[in-house]
Coordinates of N, CA, C and O in Angstrom, one line a residue:
M1 N 1.0 -1.1 0.0 CA 0.1 0.0 -0.1 C 0.8 1.3 0.1 O 1.9 1.4 0.6
D2 N 0.7 2.1 -0.8 CA 1.3 3.3 -1.0 C 0.6 4.6 -0.2 O -0.6 4.8 -0.5
L3 N 1.0 5.0 1.1 CA 0.4 5.9 1.9 C 1.0 7.2 1.9 O 2.2 7.1 2.4
S4 N 0.4 8.3 1.8 CA 1.1 9.5 1.8 C 0.2 10.3 2.9 O -1.0 10.2 2.9
A5 N 0.9 10.9 3.7 CA 0.2 11.8 4.6 C -0.6 12.9 4.0 O 0.0 13.5 3.0
Q6 N -1.7 13.4 4.6 CA -2.3 14.2 3.9 C -2.6 15.5 5.1 O -3.2 15.3 6.2
N7 N -2.4 16.6 4.4 CA -2.5 17.9 5.3 C -1.8 17.8 6.6 O -2.6 18.0 7.5
I8 N -0.9 17.3 6.7 CA -0.1 17.0 8.0 C 0.6 18.4 8.4 O 1.7 18.9 7.7
K9 N 0.0 19.1 9.0 CA 0.7 20.5 9.8 C 0.7 20.4 11.5 O -0.3 20.5 11.9
N10 N 1.7 20.0 11.8 CA 1.8 19.9 13.3 C 2.3 21.1 14.1 O 3.4 20.9 14.5
K11 N 1.7 22.2 13.7 CA 2.4 23.4 14.5 C 1.8 23.4 15.7 O 0.5 23.2 16.0
G12 N 2.4 23.7 16.7 CA 2.1 23.8 18.2 C 2.6 22.9 19.0 O 3.5 22.1 18.5
N13 N 2.0 22.8 20.1 CA 2.7 21.7 21.1 C 1.5 20.8 21.5 O 1.0 21.0 22.8
Y14 N 1.3 20.0 20.8 CA 0.0 19.1 21.1 C 0.8 18.0 21.9 O 1.1 16.8 21.3
T15 N 1.0 18.1 23.3 CA 1.8 17.0 24.0 C 0.8 16.4 25.0 O 1.2 15.2 25.5
Y16 N -0.2 17.0 25.2 CA -1.3 16.0 26.0 C -2.4 15.5 25.5 O -3.1 15.9 24.7
Q17 N -2.2 14.0 25.7 CA -3.2 13.2 24.9 C -4.4 13.1 25.8 O -4.4 12.9 27.1
V18 N -5.6 13.4 25.1 CA -6.8 13.3 25.6 C -7.7 12.1 25.2 O -8.3 11.5 25.9
R19 N -7.6 11.6 24.0 CA -8.3 10.4 23.6 C -7.3 9.4 22.9 O -6.3 10.0 22.1
E20 N -7.5 8.1 22.9 CA -6.9 7.1 22.0 C -7.7 6.0 21.8 O -8.6 5.4 22.6
E21 N -7.9 5.6 20.6 CA -8.8 4.8 20.0 C -8.0 3.7 19.2 O -7.4 4.0 18.4
K22 N -8.2 2.3 19.3 CA -7.5 1.5 18.3 C -8.7 0.5 17.8 O -9.7 0.3 18.2
G23 N -8.3 0.1 16.5 CA -9.1 -0.7 15.7 C -8.5 -0.6 14.3 O -7.8 0.0 13.7
D24 N -9.2 -1.7 13.4 CA -9.0 -1.4 12.0 C -9.6 -0.7 11.1 O -10.9 -0.9 11.1
L25 N -8.9 0.3 10.6 CA -9.6 1.3 10.0 C -9.7 1.2 8.5 O -10.5 1.6 7.8
N26 N -8.8 0.5 8.0 CA -8.6 0.2 6.4 C -8.7 -1.1 5.9 O -8.4 -1.5 5.0
N27 N -9.3 -1.9 7.1 CA -9.9 -3.4 6.6 C -8.7 -4.3 6.2 O -8.7 -5.0 5.3
D28 N -7.3 -4.1 6.6 CA -6.2 -5.0 6.4 C -5.8 -6.0 7.6 O -5.0 -6.7 7.3
G29 N -6.8 -6.0 8.5 CA -6.6 -7.0 9.6 C -5.6 -6.5 10.7 O -5.5 -7.2 11.4
K30 N -5.0 -5.4 10.5 CA -4.2 -5.0 11.4 C -4.8 -3.9 12.2 O -5.5 -3.0 11.7
T31 N -4.2 -3.6 13.4 CA -4.7 -2.4 14.4 C -4.2 -1.2 14.0 O -3.0 -0.9 13.8
D32 N -4.9 -0.1 13.6 CA -4.8 1.2 13.5 C -5.0 2.0 14.8 O -5.5 1.4 15.7
K33 N -4.6 3.1 14.8 CA -5.0 4.0 16.0 C -5.2 5.5 15.7 O -4.7 5.9 14.7
I34 N -6.1 6.1 16.5 CA -6.3 7.6 16.4 C -6.1 8.0 17.8 O -6.2 7.5 18.9
L35 N -5.3 9.2 17.8 CA -5.1 10.1 19.0 C -5.7 11.6 19.0 O -5.8 11.9 17.8
V36 N -6.1 11.9 20.0 CA -6.4 13.4 20.0 C -5.6 13.9 21.1 O -5.5 13.5 22.3
K37 N -4.9 15.0 20.7 CA -4.1 15.7 21.6 C -4.3 16.9 21.8 O -4.8 17.9 20.9
M38 N -4.0 17.7 23.0 CA -4.4 19.2 23.2 C -3.1 20.0 23.2 O -1.9 19.3 24.0
D39 N -2.9 21.2 22.9 CA -1.8 22.0 23.0 C -2.1 22.9 24.4 O -3.0 23.6 24.4
T40 N -1.5 22.5 25.4 CA -1.6 23.2 26.5 C -0.9 24.5 26.9 O -1.1 25.2 27.8
I41 N 0.1 24.7 25.7 CA 0.7 26.1 26.0 C -0.1 27.2 25.3 O -0.2 28.3 26.0
N42 N -0.9 26.8 24.0 CA -1.8 27.9 23.5 C -2.9 28.1 24.4 O -3.5 27.1 24.9
E43 N -3.4 29.4 24.7 CA -4.4 29.7 25.4 C -5.8 29.2 25.0 O -6.7 29.3 25.9
T44 N -6.0 29.2 23.8 CA -7.1 28.6 23.4 C -7.2 27.1 23.5 O -8.5 26.5 23.3
R45 N -6.3 26.3 23.8 CA -6.3 24.9 24.1 C -6.8 24.3 22.8 O -7.8 23.5 22.9
P46 N -6.1 24.4 21.6 CA -6.5 23.8 20.5 C -6.4 22.3 20.4 O -5.3 21.9 21.3
L47 N -7.1 21.4 19.6 CA -6.9 19.9 19.6 C -6.6 19.5 18.4 O -7.0 20.1 17.4
I48 N -5.9 18.3 18.3 CA -5.3 17.9 17.0 C -5.9 16.2 17.0 O -5.7 15.5 17.9
L49 N -6.4 16.0 15.8 CA -6.8 14.6 15.6 C -5.7 14.0 14.7 O -5.4 14.4 13.7
Q50 N -5.2 12.8 15.1 CA -4.0 12.3 14.4 C -4.5 10.6 14.0 O -4.9 10.1 15.0
I51 N -4.5 10.2 12.9 CA -4.8 9.0 12.4 C -3.8 8.3 11.9 O -3.0 8.8 11.0
F52 N -3.3 7.0 12.4 CA -2.0 6.3 12.1 C -2.8 5.0 11.6 O -3.4 4.2 12.2
L53 N -2.2 4.6 10.5 CA -2.6 3.4 9.9 C -1.6 2.4 10.0 O -0.4 2.6 9.7
S54 N -1.7 1.1 10.2 CA -0.7 0.0 10.2 C 0.0 -0.2 8.8 O -0.8 0.1 7.8
Q55 N 1.4 -0.6 8.9 CA 2.0 -0.7 7.5 C 2.4 -2.1 7.5 O 2.4 -3.0 8.3
P56 N 2.9 -2.7 6.3 CA 3.1 -4.0 6.1 C 4.2 -4.5 7.1 O 4.3 -5.5 7.5
N57 N 5.3 -3.4 7.4 CA 6.1 -3.7 8.4 C 5.8 -3.7 9.8 O 6.8 -4.0 10.7
G58 N 4.5 -3.7 10.2 CA 4.0 -3.8 11.4 C 3.9 -2.4 12.2 O 3.3 -2.4 13.3
K59 N 4.7 -1.3 11.7 CA 4.5 -0.1 12.4 C 3.7 0.8 11.9 O 3.0 0.4 10.7
L60 N 3.2 1.8 12.8 CA 2.0 2.8 12.2 C 2.6 4.1 11.7 O 3.6 4.4 12.1
A61 N 2.0 4.5 10.6 CA 2.4 5.6 10.0 C 1.4 6.7 10.0 O 0.0 6.5 9.9
L62 N 1.7 7.9 10.3 CA 0.7 8.9 10.4 C 0.0 9.1 8.7 O 0.6 9.3 7.9
A63 N -1.3 9.0 8.9 CA -2.0 9.1 7.4 C -2.7 10.3 7.4 O -2.8 11.0 6.3
V64 N -3.4 10.9 8.6 CA -4.0 12.2 8.6 C -4.0 13.0 9.8 O -3.8 12.2 10.8
S65 N -3.6 14.3 9.6 CA -3.6 15.1 10.8 C -4.4 16.2 10.8 O -4.3 16.9 9.6
S66 N -5.3 16.6 11.7 CA -6.3 17.8 11.5 C -6.5 18.5 12.8 O -6.7 17.9 13.9
T67 N -6.4 20.0 12.7 CA -6.5 20.8 13.9 C -7.8 21.6 13.6 O -8.2 22.3 14.4
K68 N -8.8 21.2 12.5 CA -9.8 22.0 12.2 C -11.0 21.3 12.7 O -12.1 21.7 12.8
I69 N -11.1 19.8 13.0 CA -12.2 19.1 13.2 C -12.7 19.3 14.5 O -14.0 19.1 14.7
I70 N -11.9 19.5 15.5 CA -12.4 19.8 17.0 C -12.1 21.2 17.3 O -11.1 21.8 17.0
E71 N -13.2 21.5 17.9 CA -13.1 23.2 18.3 C -12.4 23.2 19.4 O -12.1 22.4 20.5
P72 N -11.5 24.3 19.5 CA -10.6 24.7 20.8 C -11.5 24.6 22.1 O -12.6 25.0 21.9
Q73 N -10.9 24.3 23.1 CA -11.5 24.4 24.5 C -11.9 25.9 24.8 O -12.8 26.1 25.5
Y74 N -11.1 26.7 24.4 CA -11.5 28.3 24.7 C -11.1 29.1 23.4 O -10.3 29.7 23.3
P75 N -12.3 29.0 22.5 CA -12.4 29.6 21.4 C -12.1 31.0 21.4 O -12.4 31.7 22.3
V76 N -11.2 31.5 20.5 CA -10.9 33.1 20.6 C -12.2 34.0 20.7 O -12.2 34.9 21.2
E77 N -13.3 33.6 19.9 CA -14.5 34.4 19.9 C -15.1 34.3 21.2 O -16.0 35.1 21.4
N78 N -14.8 33.5 22.2 CA -15.6 33.4 23.4 C -14.7 34.5 24.4 O -15.0 34.4 25.8
Q79 N -13.6 34.9 24.1 CA -12.8 35.8 24.9 C -12.5 35.2 26.2 O -12.7 35.8 27.4
G80 N -11.9 34.1 26.1 CA -11.3 33.4 27.4 C -12.4 32.5 28.2 O -12.0 31.8 29.1
K81 N -13.6 32.4 27.6 CA -14.5 31.5 28.2 C -14.4 30.3 27.3 O -14.3 30.0 26.4
P82 N -14.8 29.1 28.2 CA -14.8 27.5 27.6 C -16.0 27.4 26.5 O -16.9 28.2 26.6
N83 N -15.8 26.4 25.6 CA -16.8 26.4 24.7 C -18.1 25.6 25.2 O -19.0 25.6 24.4
E84 N -17.9 25.1 26.4 CA -19.0 24.5 27.1 C -19.5 23.1 26.6 O -20.4 22.5 26.9
Y85 N -18.5 22.4 25.6 CA -19.0 21.3 25.1 C -17.6 20.2 25.6 O -16.6 20.6 25.7
Q86 N -18.1 18.9 25.9 CA -17.0 17.9 25.9 C -16.1 17.7 24.6 O -16.5 17.8 23.4
I87 N -14.8 17.3 25.1 CA -14.1 16.9 23.8 C -14.7 15.7 23.0 O -15.1 14.9 23.7
P88 N -15.0 15.7 21.8 CA -15.7 14.6 21.2 C -15.0 13.3 21.4 O -13.9 13.2 21.9
D89 N -16.0 12.1 21.4 CA -15.5 10.9 21.5 C -15.3 10.3 20.1 O -16.0 10.6 19.3
F90 N -14.2 9.4 20.2 CA -14.1 8.6 18.8 C -14.1 7.3 19.1 O -13.8 6.5 20.1
F91 N -14.8 6.4 18.2 CA -14.9 4.9 18.2 C -14.5 4.1 16.7 O -14.8 4.9 15.9
I92 N -14.0 3.2 16.8 CA -13.7 2.4 15.7 C -14.5 1.2 15.7 O -14.4 0.3 16.6
E93 N -15.4 0.8 14.7 CA -16.1 -0.4 14.7 C -16.5 -0.6 13.0 O -16.9 0.1 12.3
K94 N -16.1 -2.0 12.9 CA -16.2 -2.5 11.5 C -15.8 -1.4 10.3 O -16.4 -1.3 9.4
G95 N -14.5 -1.0 10.7 CA -13.9 0.0 9.7 C -14.4 1.3 9.7 O -13.9 1.9 8.7
I96 N -15.2 1.6 10.3 CA -15.7 2.9 10.5 C -15.3 3.7 11.8 O -15.1 3.3 12.8
L97 N -14.7 5.0 11.5 CA -14.4 5.9 12.5 C -15.3 6.7 12.8 O -15.8 7.5 11.9
T98 N -15.9 6.6 13.9 CA -17.2 7.4 14.6 C -16.7 8.7 15.4 O -15.8 8.5 16.1
M99 N -17.2 9.7 15.1 CA -17.1 10.9 16.0 C -18.3 11.4 16.6 O -19.1 11.8 15.8
W100 N -18.3 11.5 18.1 CA -19.6 11.8 18.5 C -19.2 13.1 19.3 O -18.2 13.3 20.1
S101 N -20.0 14.4 19.1 CA -19.9 15.5 19.6 C -21.2 16.0 20.1 O -22.3 15.8 19.7
E102 N -20.9 16.9 21.3 CA -22.2 17.6 21.8 C -22.2 18.8 20.9 O -21.3 19.5 20.4
I103 N -23.5 19.2 20.7 CA -23.7 20.5 20.1 C -24.8 21.1 20.8 O -25.5 20.6 21.7
K104 N -25.2 22.4 20.6 CA -26.3 23.2 21.2 C -27.5 22.4 21.3 O -28.1 22.1 20.1
G105 N -28.1 22.0 22.3 CA -29.4 21.3 22.4 C -29.4 19.8 22.0 O -30.4 19.4 21.8
G106 N -28.1 19.2 22.0 CA -28.1 17.9 21.5 C -26.9 17.3 21.3 O -25.7 17.7 21.9
N107 N -26.7 16.3 20.1 CA -25.5 15.8 20.0 C -25.5 15.4 18.4 O -26.5 15.5 17.9
I108 N -24.3 15.2 17.9 CA -24.2 14.9 16.4 C -23.2 13.8 16.3 O -22.2 13.8 17.1
T109 N -23.2 12.7 15.4 CA -22.4 11.7 15.1 C -22.2 11.8 13.7 O -23.0 11.8 12.8
Y110 N -20.7 11.8 13.6 CA -20.2 11.5 12.2 C -19.4 10.1 11.9 O -18.8 9.8 12.6
D111 N -19.8 9.7 10.7 CA -19.1 8.3 10.5 C -18.2 8.5 9.2 O -18.6 9.1 8.3
F112 N -17.0 8.3 9.5 CA -16.0 8.4 8.4 C -15.4 6.9 7.9 O -15.3 6.1 8.7
K113 N -15.2 6.9 6.6 CA -14.8 5.4 6.2 C -13.6 5.7 5.3 O -13.4 6.6 4.5
Y114 N -12.7 4.7 5.5 CA -11.4 5.2 4.5 C -11.7 4.3 3.2 O -12.1 3.2 3.1
Q115 N -11.9 5.2 2.2 CA -12.0 4.6 1.0 C -11.3 5.7 -0.1 O -11.2 7.0 0.2
N116 N -11.1 5.2 -1.3 CA -10.4 5.9 -2.2 C -9.2 6.9 -1.7 O -8.8 8.0 -2.0
G117 N -8.4 6.2 -0.7 CA -7.2 6.7 -0.1 C -7.3 7.9 0.8 O -6.4 8.4 1.3
N118 N -8.7 8.1 1.3 CA -9.0 9.2 2.2 C -10.1 8.8 3.4 O -10.8 7.6 3.0
F119 N -10.2 9.4 4.2 CA -11.2 9.0 5.4 C -12.3 10.1 4.6 O -12.3 11.2 5.0
E120 N -13.4 9.4 4.3 CA -14.7 10.3 3.6 C -15.9 10.2 4.6 O -16.2 9.2 5.1
L121 N -16.5 11.3 4.9 CA -17.8 11.4 5.7 C -18.7 10.8 4.8 O -19.1 11.0 3.7
I122 N -19.6 9.7 5.5 CA -20.4 8.8 4.9 C -21.6 8.8 5.4 O -22.9 8.8 4.9
K123 N -21.8 9.2 6.9 CA -23.0 9.4 7.5 C -23.2 10.4 8.5 O -22.1 10.5 9.1
V124 N -24.3 11.0 8.9 CA -24.3 12.0 10.0 C -25.7 11.7 10.5 O -26.7 11.4 9.9
K125 N -25.6 11.6 11.9 CA -26.9 11.7 12.7 C -26.8 12.7 13.8 O -25.9 12.6 14.7
K126 N -27.9 13.6 13.7 CA -28.0 14.7 14.4 C -29.2 14.6 15.4 O -30.5 14.4 14.9
I127 N -29.3 14.7 16.7 CA -30.6 14.8 17.7 C -30.4 16.1 18.4 O -29.3 16.4 19.2
T128 N -31.2 16.6 18.4 CA -31.6 18.2 19.1 C -32.9 18.1 19.6 O -33.8 17.4 19.3
N129 N -33.2 19.1 20.7 CA -34.3 19.2 21.2 C -34.6 20.7 21.5 O -33.7 21.5 21.5
N130 N -35.7 21.3 21.7 CA -36.3 22.5 21.9 C -36.3 22.8 23.7 O -36.8 23.8 24.1
A131 N -35.8 22.0 24.4 CA -36.1 21.9 25.8 C -35.3 23.3 26.6 O -34.2 23.4 25.9
T132 N -36.0 23.9 27.3 CA -35.4 25.2 27.9 C -35.4 24.9 29.5 O -34.4 25.4 30.2
K133 N -35.9 23.9 30.0 CA -35.8 23.4 31.4 C -35.5 22.0 31.6 O -36.1 21.3 32.4
G134 N -34.6 21.4 30.9 CA -34.3 19.9 30.9 C -35.3 19.3 30.2 O -36.1 19.9 29.5
Y135 N -35.4 17.8 30.4 CA -36.2 16.9 29.5 C -37.6 16.6 30.1 O -38.0 15.7 30.0
T136 N -38.0 17.4 31.2 CA -39.0 17.1 31.9 C -40.4 17.7 31.4 O -41.6 17.3 31.8
D137 N -40.3 18.6 30.7 CA -41.4 19.5 30.0 C -42.1 18.5 29.0 O -41.4 18.1 27.8
E138 N -43.3 18.4 29.1 CA -44.0 17.2 28.0 C -44.2 18.2 26.7 O -44.7 17.4 25.8
N139 N -43.7 19.2 26.6 CA -43.7 20.0 25.3 C -42.5 19.9 24.5 O -42.4 20.4 23.5
T140 N -41.6 19.3 25.2 CA -40.1 19.3 24.5 C -40.3 18.5 23.3 O -41.0 17.2 23.1
I141 N -40.0 18.9 22.2 CA -39.8 18.2 20.9 C -38.3 17.9 20.6 O -37.6 18.6 20.5
F142 N -38.1 16.6 20.2 CA -36.8 15.9 19.6 C -36.9 16.1 18.3 O -37.7 15.6 17.6
T143 N -35.8 16.5 17.6 CA -35.7 16.3 16.2 C -34.4 15.5 15.9 O -33.4 15.8 16.3
E144 N -34.5 14.4 15.2 CA -33.5 13.4 14.8 C -33.4 13.6 13.1 O -34.2 13.5 12.2
T145 N -32.0 13.9 12.9 CA -31.5 14.1 11.4 C -30.7 12.9 11.1 O -29.7 12.7 11.7
R146 N -30.9 12.3 10.1 CA -30.2 11.3 9.7 C -29.8 11.6 8.2 O -30.8 11.7 7.4
F147 N -28.6 11.6 7.8 CA -28.0 11.8 6.5 C -27.1 10.9 6.0 O -26.0 10.8 6.6
N148 N -27.4 10.2 4.8 CA -26.6 9.1 4.3 C -25.8 9.8 3.3 O -26.7 10.1 2.1
L149 N -24.8 10.3 3.2 CA -24.1 10.9 2.3 C -23.8 10.2 0.9 O -23.7 10.7 0.0
I150 N -23.8 8.9 1.1 CA -23.5 7.9 -0.1 C -24.8 8.1 -1.0 O -24.7 8.2 -2.1
T151 N -25.9 7.8 -0.4 CA -27.2 7.9 -1.1 C -27.8 9.2 -1.4 O -28.6 9.4 -2.1
G152 N -27.5 10.0 -0.4 CA -28.1 11.4 -0.3 C -29.3 11.3 0.3 O -29.8 12.6 0.4
L153 N -29.8 10.6 0.8 CA -31.1 10.6 1.6 C -31.0 11.2 2.9 O -30.0 10.8 3.8
R154 N -31.7 12.3 3.1 CA -31.6 13.0 4.5 C -33.1 13.1 5.0 O -34.0 13.6 4.3
T155 N -33.1 12.4 6.3 CA -34.4 12.1 6.9 C -34.5 13.0 8.1 O -33.8 12.8 8.9
E156 N -35.4 13.8 8.4 CA -35.7 14.6 9.5 C -37.2 14.1 10.3 O -38.1 14.4 9.4
T157 N -36.9 13.6 11.5 CA -38.1 13.2 12.2 C -38.3 14.1 13.5 O -37.3 14.2 14.2
E158 N -39.4 14.5 13.7 CA -39.7 15.3 14.9 C -40.6 14.4 15.8 O -41.7 14.0 15.3
E159 N -40.4 14.4 17.1 CA -41.0 13.5 18.1 C -41.4 14.4 19.4 O -40.4 15.1 19.7
K160 N -42.5 14.2 19.9 CA -42.7 14.8 21.1 C -42.3 13.9 22.3 O -42.4 12.7 22.2
L161 N -41.7 14.3 23.4 CA -41.2 13.6 24.6 C -42.3 12.8 25.2 O -43.5 13.2 25.1
G162 N -42.1 11.6 25.0 CA -42.7 10.5 25.5 C -43.9 9.8 24.6 O -44.7 9.1 24.9
S163 N -43.8 10.3 23.4 CA -44.7 9.8 22.4 C -43.9 9.0 21.5 O -42.8 8.8 21.3
K164 N -44.8 8.0 21.0 CA -44.1 6.9 20.2 C -44.4 7.1 18.6 O -44.0 6.5 17.9
K165 N -45.3 8.2 18.4 CA -45.5 8.4 17.2 C -45.1 9.9 16.7 O -44.9 10.9 17.3
A166 N -44.4 9.8 15.5 CA -43.9 11.0 15.0 C -44.7 12.2 14.9 O -45.8 11.9 14.2
L167 N -44.4 13.4 15.0 CA -45.0 14.6 14.6 C -45.1 15.0 13.4 O -46.1 15.2 12.5
S168 N -43.6 14.6 12.7 CA -43.6 14.9 11.2 C -42.2 14.1 10.8 O -41.3 13.9 11.7
K169 N -42.3 13.9 9.5 CA -41.1 13.0 9.1 C -41.0 13.7 7.7 O -41.7 13.7 6.8
R170 N -39.7 14.2 7.2 CA -39.6 14.8 6.2 C -38.2 14.0 5.5 O -37.3 13.8 6.1
K171 N -38.3 13.8 4.1 CA -37.1 13.3 3.3 C -36.9 13.8 2.2 O -37.7 14.6 1.5
K172 N -35.6 14.1 1.9 CA -35.3 14.7 0.8 C -33.8 14.2 0.5 O -33.1 13.6 1.1
I173 N -33.4 14.5 -1.1 CA -32.1 13.9 -1.4 C -31.4 15.0 -1.6 O -31.6 16.1 -2.2
V174 N -30.1 14.7 -0.9 CA -29.0 16.0 -1.1 C -27.8 15.3 -1.4 O -27.0 14.7 -0.5
L175 N -27.2 15.6 -2.6 CA -26.1 15.0 -3.2 C -25.0 15.9 -3.0 O -24.8 17.0 -3.1
I176 N -24.0 15.3 -2.2 CA -22.7 16.1 -1.9 C -21.5 15.3 -2.5 O -21.3 14.2 -2.0
R177 N -20.8 16.0 -3.5 CA -19.7 15.2 -4.4 C -18.6 16.2 -4.5 O -19.0 17.3 -4.8
P178 N -17.4 15.9 -4.3 CA -17.2 14.7 -3.8 C -17.5 14.5 -2.2 O -17.6 15.6 -1.5
L179 N -17.4 13.3 -1.6 CA -17.7 13.3 -0.2 C -16.7 14.1 0.5 O -15.3 14.1 0.3
P180 N -16.9 14.8 1.7 CA -16.1 15.3 2.5 C -15.0 14.6 3.1 O -15.2 13.6 3.8
K181 N -13.7 14.9 2.8 CA -12.7 14.3 3.6 C -12.2 14.9 5.0 O -12.5 16.1 5.2
I182 N -11.9 13.9 5.8 CA -11.8 14.2 7.3 C -10.7 15.3 7.5 O -11.0 16.2 8.3
Q183 N -9.7 15.4 6.5 CA -8.9 16.5 6.8 C -9.3 17.9 6.5 O -8.7 18.8 6.9
D184 N -10.2 17.9 5.7 CA -10.9 19.1 5.1 C -12.2 19.5 6.0 O -12.6 20.7 6.0
F185 N -12.5 18.8 7.0 CA -13.7 18.9 7.8 C -13.4 19.8 9.1 O -12.3 19.7 9.7
K186 N -14.3 20.7 9.2 CA -14.3 21.6 10.2 C -15.4 21.6 11.3 O -16.3 21.1 11.1
F187 N -15.0 21.8 12.7 CA -16.0 21.8 13.6 C -17.3 22.5 13.2 O -18.3 22.1 13.6
S188 N -17.1 23.7 12.5 CA -18.3 24.5 12.2 C -19.2 23.9 11.2 O -20.3 24.4 11.1
D189 N -18.8 23.0 10.5 CA -19.6 22.2 9.4 C -20.6 21.6 10.0 O -21.6 21.0 9.2
K190 N -20.8 21.3 11.3 CA -22.1 20.7 12.0 C -23.3 21.5 11.5 O -24.5 21.0 11.4
K191 N -23.2 22.8 11.1 CA -24.3 23.6 10.8 C -24.9 23.1 9.6 O -25.9 23.5 9.0
L192 N -24.0 22.4 8.5 CA -24.3 22.0 7.3 C -25.3 20.9 7.4 O -26.1 20.6 6.4
Y193 N -25.4 19.9 8.3 CA -26.0 18.8 8.5 C -27.2 18.9 9.5 O -28.0 18.3 9.6

């Protein structure tokens, strides 16, 4: 396998390891690894995602590195205040790299698959609610959005808290080509889905 590093810019002091996940990302039967590290010297506390793929010699090689996919803990626009969200969690299952993040009023999950020599975004699942006083208000409405970027099918379902019947369900086709690559993905892209 010929592997070239994509968009590798390790400017900064990313020395504090926040997350580590291992699993087979490129379906070669060998263990790959992802790391999330924080720059503790920079006052915004930026984070870097690094993906290491196993090589035929058994060693790991850096395949992708991104400082854009995870929001800094103290974004410049917050003037010294934290972003109020947890650092995203990452999971590797059946060759899919999943990133779970908190967003305002809910959470969002991104699935990336290694194909065509890149990690491409293939699915997005977002759950939000309109609750203002926690989840105890019977008027709380949850909205679940599922977007399969491969087929282009985007489904949005609204349900009232405690109800088993959907208030509304909307489907539409939205084709995004080429599929977004993980190294180009920005934390602010959550607004696109």
